[in-house]
Short mmCIF file of C-alpha atoms in Angstrom, two decimals:
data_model
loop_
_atom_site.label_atom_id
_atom_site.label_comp_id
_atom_site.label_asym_id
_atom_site.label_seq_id
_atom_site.Cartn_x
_atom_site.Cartn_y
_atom_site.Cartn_z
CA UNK S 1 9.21 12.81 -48.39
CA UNK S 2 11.06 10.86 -45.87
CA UNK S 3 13.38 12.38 -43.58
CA UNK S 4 16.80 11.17 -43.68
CA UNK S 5 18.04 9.31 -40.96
CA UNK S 6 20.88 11.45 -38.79
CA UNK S 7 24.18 9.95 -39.37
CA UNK S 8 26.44 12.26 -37.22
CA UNK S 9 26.73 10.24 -34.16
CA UNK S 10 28.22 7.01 -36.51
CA UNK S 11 30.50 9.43 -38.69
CA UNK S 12 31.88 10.97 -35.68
CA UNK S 13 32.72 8.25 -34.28
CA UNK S 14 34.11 6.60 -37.74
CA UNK S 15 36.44 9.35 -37.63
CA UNK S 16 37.73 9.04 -34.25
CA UNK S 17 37.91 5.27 -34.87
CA UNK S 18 39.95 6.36 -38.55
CA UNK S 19 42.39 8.44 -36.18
CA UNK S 20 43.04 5.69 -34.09
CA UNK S 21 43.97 3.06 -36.73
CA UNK S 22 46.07 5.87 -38.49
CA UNK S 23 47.72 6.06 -35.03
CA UNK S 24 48.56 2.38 -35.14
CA UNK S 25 50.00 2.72 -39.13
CA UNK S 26 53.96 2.39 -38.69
CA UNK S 27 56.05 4.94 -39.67
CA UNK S 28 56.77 4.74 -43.40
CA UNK S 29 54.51 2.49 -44.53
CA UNK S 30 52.00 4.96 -45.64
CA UNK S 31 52.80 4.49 -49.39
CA UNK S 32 52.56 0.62 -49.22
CA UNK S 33 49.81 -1.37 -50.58
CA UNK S 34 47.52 -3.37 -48.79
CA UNK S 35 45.21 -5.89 -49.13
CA UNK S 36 41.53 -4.77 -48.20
CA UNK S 37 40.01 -6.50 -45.64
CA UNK S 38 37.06 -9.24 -46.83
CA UNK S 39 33.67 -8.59 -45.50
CA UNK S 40 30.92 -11.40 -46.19
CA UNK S 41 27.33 -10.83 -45.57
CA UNK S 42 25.13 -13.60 -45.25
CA UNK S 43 21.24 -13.56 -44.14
CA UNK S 44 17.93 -12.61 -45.62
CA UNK S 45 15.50 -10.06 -47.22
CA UNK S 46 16.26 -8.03 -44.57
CA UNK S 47 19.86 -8.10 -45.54
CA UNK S 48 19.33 -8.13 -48.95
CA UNK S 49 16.81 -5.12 -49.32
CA UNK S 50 14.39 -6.68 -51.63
CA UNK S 51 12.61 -3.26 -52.88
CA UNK S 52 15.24 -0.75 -52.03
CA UNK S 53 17.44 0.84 -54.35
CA UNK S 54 18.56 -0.50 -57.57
CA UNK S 55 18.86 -4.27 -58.20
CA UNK S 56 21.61 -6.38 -57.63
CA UNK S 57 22.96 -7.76 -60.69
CA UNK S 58 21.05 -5.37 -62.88
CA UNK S 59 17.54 -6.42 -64.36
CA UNK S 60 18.78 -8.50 -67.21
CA UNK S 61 22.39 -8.90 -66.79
CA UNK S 62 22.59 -12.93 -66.94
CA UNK S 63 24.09 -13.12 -63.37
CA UNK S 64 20.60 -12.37 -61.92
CA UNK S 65 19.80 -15.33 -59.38
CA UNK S 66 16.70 -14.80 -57.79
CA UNK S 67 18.08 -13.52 -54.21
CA UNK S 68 16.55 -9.65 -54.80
CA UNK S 69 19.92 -7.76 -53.48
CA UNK S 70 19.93 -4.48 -54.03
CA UNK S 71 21.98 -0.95 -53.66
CA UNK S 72 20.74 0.79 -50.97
CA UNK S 73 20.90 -2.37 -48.32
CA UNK S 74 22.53 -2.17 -45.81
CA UNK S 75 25.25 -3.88 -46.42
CA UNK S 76 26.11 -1.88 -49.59
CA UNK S 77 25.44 1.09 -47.74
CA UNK S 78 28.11 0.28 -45.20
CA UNK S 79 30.91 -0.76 -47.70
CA UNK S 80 30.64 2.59 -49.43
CA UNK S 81 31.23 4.20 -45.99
CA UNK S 82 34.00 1.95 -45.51
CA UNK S 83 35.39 2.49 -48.96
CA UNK S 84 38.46 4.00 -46.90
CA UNK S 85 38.97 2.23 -43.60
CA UNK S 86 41.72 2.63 -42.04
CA UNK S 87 43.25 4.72 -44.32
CA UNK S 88 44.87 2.83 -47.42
CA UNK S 89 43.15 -0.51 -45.80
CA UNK S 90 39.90 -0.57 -47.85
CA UNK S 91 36.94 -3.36 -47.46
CA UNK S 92 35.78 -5.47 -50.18
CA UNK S 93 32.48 -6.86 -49.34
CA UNK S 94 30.91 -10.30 -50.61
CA UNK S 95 27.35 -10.36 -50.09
CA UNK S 96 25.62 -12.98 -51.22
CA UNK S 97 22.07 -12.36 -49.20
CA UNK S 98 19.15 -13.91 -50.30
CA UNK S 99 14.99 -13.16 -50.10
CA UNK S 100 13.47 -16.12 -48.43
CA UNK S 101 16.56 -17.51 -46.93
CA UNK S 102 16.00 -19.50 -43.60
CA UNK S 103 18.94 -20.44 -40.93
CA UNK S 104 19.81 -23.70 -42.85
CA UNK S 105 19.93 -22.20 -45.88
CA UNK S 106 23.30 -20.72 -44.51
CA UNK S 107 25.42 -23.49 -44.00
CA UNK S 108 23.36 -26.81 -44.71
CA UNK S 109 20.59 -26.56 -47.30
CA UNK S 110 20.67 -25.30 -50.51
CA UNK S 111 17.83 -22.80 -51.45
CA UNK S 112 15.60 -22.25 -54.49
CA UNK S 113 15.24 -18.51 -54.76
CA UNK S 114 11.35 -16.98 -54.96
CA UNK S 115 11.48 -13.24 -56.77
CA UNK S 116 8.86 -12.50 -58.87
CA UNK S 117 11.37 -9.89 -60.41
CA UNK S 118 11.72 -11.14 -64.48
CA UNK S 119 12.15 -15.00 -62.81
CA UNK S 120 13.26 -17.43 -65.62
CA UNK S 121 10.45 -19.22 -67.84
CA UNK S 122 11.58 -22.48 -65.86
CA UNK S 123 12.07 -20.86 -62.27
CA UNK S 124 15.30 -19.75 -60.57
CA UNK S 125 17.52 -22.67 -60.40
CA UNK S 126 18.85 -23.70 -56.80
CA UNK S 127 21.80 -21.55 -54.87
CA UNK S 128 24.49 -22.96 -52.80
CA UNK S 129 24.60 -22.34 -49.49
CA UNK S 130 25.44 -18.65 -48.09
CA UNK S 131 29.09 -19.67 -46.89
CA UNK S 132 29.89 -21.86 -49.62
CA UNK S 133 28.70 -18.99 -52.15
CA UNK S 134 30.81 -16.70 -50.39
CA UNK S 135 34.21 -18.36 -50.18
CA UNK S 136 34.67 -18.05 -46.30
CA UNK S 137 37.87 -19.46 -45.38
CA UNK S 138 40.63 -18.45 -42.73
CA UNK S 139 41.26 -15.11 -44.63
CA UNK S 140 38.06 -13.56 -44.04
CA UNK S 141 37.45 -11.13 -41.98
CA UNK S 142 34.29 -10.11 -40.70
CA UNK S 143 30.90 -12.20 -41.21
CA UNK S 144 27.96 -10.56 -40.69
CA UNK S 145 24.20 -12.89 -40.70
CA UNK S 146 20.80 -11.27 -40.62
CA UNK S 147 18.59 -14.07 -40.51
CA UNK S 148 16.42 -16.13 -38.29
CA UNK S 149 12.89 -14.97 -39.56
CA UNK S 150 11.94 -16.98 -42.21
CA UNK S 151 12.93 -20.41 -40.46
CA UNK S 152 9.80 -19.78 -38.04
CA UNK S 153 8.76 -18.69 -40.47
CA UNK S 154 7.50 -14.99 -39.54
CA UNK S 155 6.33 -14.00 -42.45
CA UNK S 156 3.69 -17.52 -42.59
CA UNK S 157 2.86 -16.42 -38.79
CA UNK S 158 2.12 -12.62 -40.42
CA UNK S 159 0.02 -14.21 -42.87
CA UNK S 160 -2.21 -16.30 -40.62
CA UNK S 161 -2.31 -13.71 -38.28
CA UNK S 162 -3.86 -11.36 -41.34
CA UNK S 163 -6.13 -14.10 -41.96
CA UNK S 164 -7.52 -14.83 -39.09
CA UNK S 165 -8.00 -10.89 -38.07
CA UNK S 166 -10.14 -10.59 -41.34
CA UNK S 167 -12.68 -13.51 -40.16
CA UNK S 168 -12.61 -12.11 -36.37
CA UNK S 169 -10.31 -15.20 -35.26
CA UNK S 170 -6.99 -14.81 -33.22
CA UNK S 171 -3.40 -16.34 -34.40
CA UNK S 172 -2.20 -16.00 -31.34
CA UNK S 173 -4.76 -19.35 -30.18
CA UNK S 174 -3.97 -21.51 -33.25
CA UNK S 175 -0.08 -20.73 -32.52
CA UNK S 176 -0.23 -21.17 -28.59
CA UNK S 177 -2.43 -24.68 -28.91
CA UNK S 178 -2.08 -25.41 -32.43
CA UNK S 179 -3.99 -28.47 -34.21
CA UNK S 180 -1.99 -31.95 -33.67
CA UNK S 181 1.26 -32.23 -36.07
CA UNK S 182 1.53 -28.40 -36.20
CA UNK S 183 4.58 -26.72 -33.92
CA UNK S 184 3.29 -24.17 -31.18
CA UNK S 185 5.49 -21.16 -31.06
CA UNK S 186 7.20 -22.13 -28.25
CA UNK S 187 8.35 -25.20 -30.19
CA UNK S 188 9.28 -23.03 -33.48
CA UNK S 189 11.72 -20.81 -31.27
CA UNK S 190 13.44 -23.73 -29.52
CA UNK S 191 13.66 -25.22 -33.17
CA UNK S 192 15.45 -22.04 -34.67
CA UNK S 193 17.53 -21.35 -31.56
CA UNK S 194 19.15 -24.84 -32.30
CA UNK S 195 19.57 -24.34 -36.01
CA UNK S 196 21.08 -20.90 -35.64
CA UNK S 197 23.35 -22.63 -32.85
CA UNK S 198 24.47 -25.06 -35.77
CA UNK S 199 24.45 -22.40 -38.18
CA UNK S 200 26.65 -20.29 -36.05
CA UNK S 201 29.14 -23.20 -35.46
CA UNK S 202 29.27 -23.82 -39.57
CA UNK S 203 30.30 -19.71 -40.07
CA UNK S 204 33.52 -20.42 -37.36
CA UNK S 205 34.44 -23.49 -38.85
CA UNK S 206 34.50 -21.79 -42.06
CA UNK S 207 36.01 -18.23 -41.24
CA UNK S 208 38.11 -19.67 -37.85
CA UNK S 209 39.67 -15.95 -37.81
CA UNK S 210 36.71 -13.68 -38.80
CA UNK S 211 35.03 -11.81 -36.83
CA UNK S 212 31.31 -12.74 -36.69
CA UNK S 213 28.71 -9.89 -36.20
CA UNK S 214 25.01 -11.35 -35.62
CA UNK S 215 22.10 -8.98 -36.98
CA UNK S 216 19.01 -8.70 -35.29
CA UNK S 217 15.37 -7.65 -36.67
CA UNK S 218 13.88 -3.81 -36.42
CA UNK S 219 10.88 -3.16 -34.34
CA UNK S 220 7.89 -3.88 -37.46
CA UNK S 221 5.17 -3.43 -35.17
CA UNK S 222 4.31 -0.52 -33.08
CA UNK S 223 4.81 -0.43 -28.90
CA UNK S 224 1.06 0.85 -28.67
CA UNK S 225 -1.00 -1.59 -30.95
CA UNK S 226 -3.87 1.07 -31.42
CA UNK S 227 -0.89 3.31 -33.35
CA UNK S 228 -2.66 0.29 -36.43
CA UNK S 229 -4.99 1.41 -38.24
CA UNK S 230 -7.08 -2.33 -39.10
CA UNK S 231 -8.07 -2.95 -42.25
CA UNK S 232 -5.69 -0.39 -43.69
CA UNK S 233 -2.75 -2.68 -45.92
CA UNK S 234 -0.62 -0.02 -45.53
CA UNK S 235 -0.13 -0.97 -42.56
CA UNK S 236 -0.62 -4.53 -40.83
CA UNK S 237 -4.03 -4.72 -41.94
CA UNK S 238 -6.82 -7.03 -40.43
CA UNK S 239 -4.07 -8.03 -37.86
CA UNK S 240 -6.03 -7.44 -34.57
CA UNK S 241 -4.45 -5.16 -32.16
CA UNK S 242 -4.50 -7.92 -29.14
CA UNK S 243 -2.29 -10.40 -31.82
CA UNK S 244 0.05 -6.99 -32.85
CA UNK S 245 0.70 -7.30 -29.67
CA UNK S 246 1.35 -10.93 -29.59
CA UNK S 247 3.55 -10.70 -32.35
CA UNK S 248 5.79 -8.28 -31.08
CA UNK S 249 6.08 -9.28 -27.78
CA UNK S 250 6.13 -13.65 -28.19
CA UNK S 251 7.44 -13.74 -31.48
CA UNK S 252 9.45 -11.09 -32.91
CA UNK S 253 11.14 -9.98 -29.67
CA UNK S 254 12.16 -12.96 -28.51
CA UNK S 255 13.65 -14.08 -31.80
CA UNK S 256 15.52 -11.24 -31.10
CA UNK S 257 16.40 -12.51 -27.97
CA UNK S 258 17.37 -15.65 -29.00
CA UNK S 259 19.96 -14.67 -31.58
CA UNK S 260 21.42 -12.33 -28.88
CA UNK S 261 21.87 -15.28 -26.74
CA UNK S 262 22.92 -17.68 -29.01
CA UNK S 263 25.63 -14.64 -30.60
CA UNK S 264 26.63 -14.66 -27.08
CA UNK S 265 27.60 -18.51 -26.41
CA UNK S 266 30.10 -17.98 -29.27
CA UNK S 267 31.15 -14.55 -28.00
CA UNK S 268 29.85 -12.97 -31.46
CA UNK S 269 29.30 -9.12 -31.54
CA UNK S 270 25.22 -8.32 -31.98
CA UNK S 271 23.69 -5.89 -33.66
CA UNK S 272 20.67 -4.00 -31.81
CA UNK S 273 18.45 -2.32 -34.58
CA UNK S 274 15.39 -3.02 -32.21
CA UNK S 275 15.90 -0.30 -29.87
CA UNK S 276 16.47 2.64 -32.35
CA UNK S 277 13.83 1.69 -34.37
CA UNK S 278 11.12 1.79 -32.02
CA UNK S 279 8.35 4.48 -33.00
CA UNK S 280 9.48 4.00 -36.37
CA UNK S 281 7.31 0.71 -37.41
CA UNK S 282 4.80 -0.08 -40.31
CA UNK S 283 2.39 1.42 -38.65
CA UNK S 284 3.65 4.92 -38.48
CA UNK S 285 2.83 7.89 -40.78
CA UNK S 286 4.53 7.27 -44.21
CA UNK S 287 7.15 9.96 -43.25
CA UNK S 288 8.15 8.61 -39.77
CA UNK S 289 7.91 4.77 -41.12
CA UNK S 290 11.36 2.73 -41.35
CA UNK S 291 9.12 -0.34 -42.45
CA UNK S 292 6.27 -1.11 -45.46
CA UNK S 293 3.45 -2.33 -44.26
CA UNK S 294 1.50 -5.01 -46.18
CA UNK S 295 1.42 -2.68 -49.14
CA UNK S 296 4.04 0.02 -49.45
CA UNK S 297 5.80 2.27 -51.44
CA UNK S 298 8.79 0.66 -53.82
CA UNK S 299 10.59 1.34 -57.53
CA UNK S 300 8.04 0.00 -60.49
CA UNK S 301 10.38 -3.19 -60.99
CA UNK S 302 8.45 -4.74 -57.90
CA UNK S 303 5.48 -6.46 -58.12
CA UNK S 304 2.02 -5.35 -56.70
CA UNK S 305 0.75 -8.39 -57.00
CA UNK S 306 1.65 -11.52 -55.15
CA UNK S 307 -0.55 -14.41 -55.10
CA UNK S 308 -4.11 -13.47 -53.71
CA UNK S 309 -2.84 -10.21 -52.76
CA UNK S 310 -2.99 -7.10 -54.80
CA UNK S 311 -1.64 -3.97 -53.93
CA UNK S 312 -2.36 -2.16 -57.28
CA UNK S 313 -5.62 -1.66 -55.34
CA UNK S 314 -4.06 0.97 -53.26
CA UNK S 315 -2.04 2.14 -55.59
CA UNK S 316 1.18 0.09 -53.80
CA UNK S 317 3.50 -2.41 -54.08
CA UNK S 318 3.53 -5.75 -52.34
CA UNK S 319 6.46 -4.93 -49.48
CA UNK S 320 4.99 -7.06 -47.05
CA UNK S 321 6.64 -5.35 -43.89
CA UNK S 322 10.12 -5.06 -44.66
CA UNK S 323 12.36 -2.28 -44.42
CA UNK S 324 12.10 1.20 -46.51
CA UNK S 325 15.41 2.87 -47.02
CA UNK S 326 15.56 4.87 -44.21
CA UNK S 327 15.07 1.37 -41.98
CA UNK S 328 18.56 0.07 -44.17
CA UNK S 329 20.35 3.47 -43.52
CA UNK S 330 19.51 2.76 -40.03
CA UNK S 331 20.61 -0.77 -39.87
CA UNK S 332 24.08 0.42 -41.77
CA UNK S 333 24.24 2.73 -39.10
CA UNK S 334 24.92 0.30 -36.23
CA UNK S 335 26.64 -2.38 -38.49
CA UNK S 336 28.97 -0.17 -39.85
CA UNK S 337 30.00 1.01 -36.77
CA UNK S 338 30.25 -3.20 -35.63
CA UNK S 339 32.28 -3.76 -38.36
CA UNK S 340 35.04 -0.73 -37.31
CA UNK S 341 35.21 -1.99 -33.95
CA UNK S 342 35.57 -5.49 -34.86
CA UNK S 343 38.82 -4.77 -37.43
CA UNK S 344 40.15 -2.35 -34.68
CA UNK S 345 39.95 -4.96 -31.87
#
């Protein structure tokens, strides 16, 4: 069983932060109603959970659109912490997250959802963008956007890498001097670090009086690359330990980067999940792990099968290194905390 990740450094300082705005109430206007503050959260299966918790609509309630939300993700995680802040001053949360969403599909470019969960007999139709779905305009609040990944994308890079491991090849060559017509990944990071600069400029034009909070990625891959165990899908399987190491230092990392930068041109808040998540990656002991490897433990609704891959053969599901529960509770962690400082500022 996993242990539950400590939440008394963000409730105590939830409460001192609920003290101060109860400090800032004026007299007699405790009784009065008002209007909860609106909370969007945009971004991708990192935001949205995927595997985690229950899903979001319900498995067969017509509403269903492909995006794989679900309860214990972070962001509904924060908004029940929130359910009170500041006192009579609740916030009402609009997420409309989606698996497999890339920067554009934010602001610019409409996006066909993927989930294998009970998908239509003709495919998931086509969602509008994030901020369009979600109604930002000048009464909105806070934005928060967790996404940046899949517009590499990380999870293709993941897949090569995997690849190439299982033949004895290395990613990190075909990605440094790829074949002619292909980008290297210096070229993919410049790319995304203008699209989330557009992206970014789309979510102020939208919410001009929201606070924006930018969410970074977890550390997936461990600090020592020999903490892998090859061949194991539990893990990061055939990945070799010289391209873990690529991969977390050249890719992931300075993705990271890059939004932090970019959040900081437009003086956004960002949210460091890196740092606290180090020594808890995919390649940890199942009771220390904040991510699913390859294969990984989730609820029977999610598939163990996806394309050539089958997880059944381990007796997992196909998680394909995203966050467990414990890696959301940590995420809500530091976002919920973003979010109280941002209404309090």
């Amino acid at each position: 069983m996993r242990h539950p990740v400590s939440r008394l450094r963000p409730r105590a300082l939830a409460v001192g932060l609920a003290l101060a705005a109860a400090a800032l109430v004026p007299a007699g206007s405790a009784g009065a109603a008002a209007d909860p503050y609106a909370w969007a959260a945009l971004g991708d299966s990192y935001t949205a959970g995927g595997f985690v918790g229950d899903p979001l609509p319900a498995l067969g309630d017509a509403s269903r659109d492909g995006c794989d939300r679900t309860t214990d993700a972070y962001p509904d995680v924060v908004e029940r912490e929130l359910a009170e802040f500041p006192p009579g001053r609740p916030v009402d949360l609009t997420n409309v997250s989606c698996g497999n969403a890339t920067v554009e599909n934010i602001a610019t470019v409409k996006q066909t959802p993927i989930s294998l969960v009970q998908p239509p007999a003709d495919g998931w139709p086509a969602v509008d963008t994030q901020i369009k779905r979600a109604g930002l305009n000048d009464e909105t609040d806070v934005v928060t956007v967790g996404v940046g990944g899949n517009s590499l994308p990380f999870g293709g890079i993941l897949l090569r890498c995997l690849n190439d491991g299982a033949t004895g090849k290395s990613c990190r060559d075909h990605y440094t001097n790829p074949p002619e017509g292909e980008e290297s990944i210096e070229e993919k990071l410049r790319r995304v670090e203008g699209e989330y600069i557009e992206m970014l400029a789309h979510v102020h034009d939208a919410a001009p009086n929201a606070q924006v909070i930018t969410v970074g990625y977890p550390a997936v891959l461990p600090e020592d690359s020999s903490d892998c165990n090859r061949l194991a899908l539990t893990e990061v399987g055939a990945i070799s330990h010289a391209d873990v190491d690529w991969l977390r230092d050249e890719v992931l990392e300075r993705l990271n980067a890059s939004i932090q930068r970019v959040s900081g041109f437009f003086g956004d808040r960002y949210v460091d999940v890196y740092s606290s998540s180090v020594g808890h990656d995919a390649c940890q002991p199942a009771q220390e792990k904040w991510v699913e490897g390859v294969c990984g433990d989730a609820a029977d609704y999610w598939p163990a099968k996806v394309g050539a891959l089958n997880c059944a053969l381990v007796n997992k599901r196909a998680t394909l290194v995203h966050p467990n529960a414990d890696g959301h509770a940590n995420t809500a962690n530091h976002v919920e905390r973003a979010i109280r400082i941002a209404l309090l500022s």
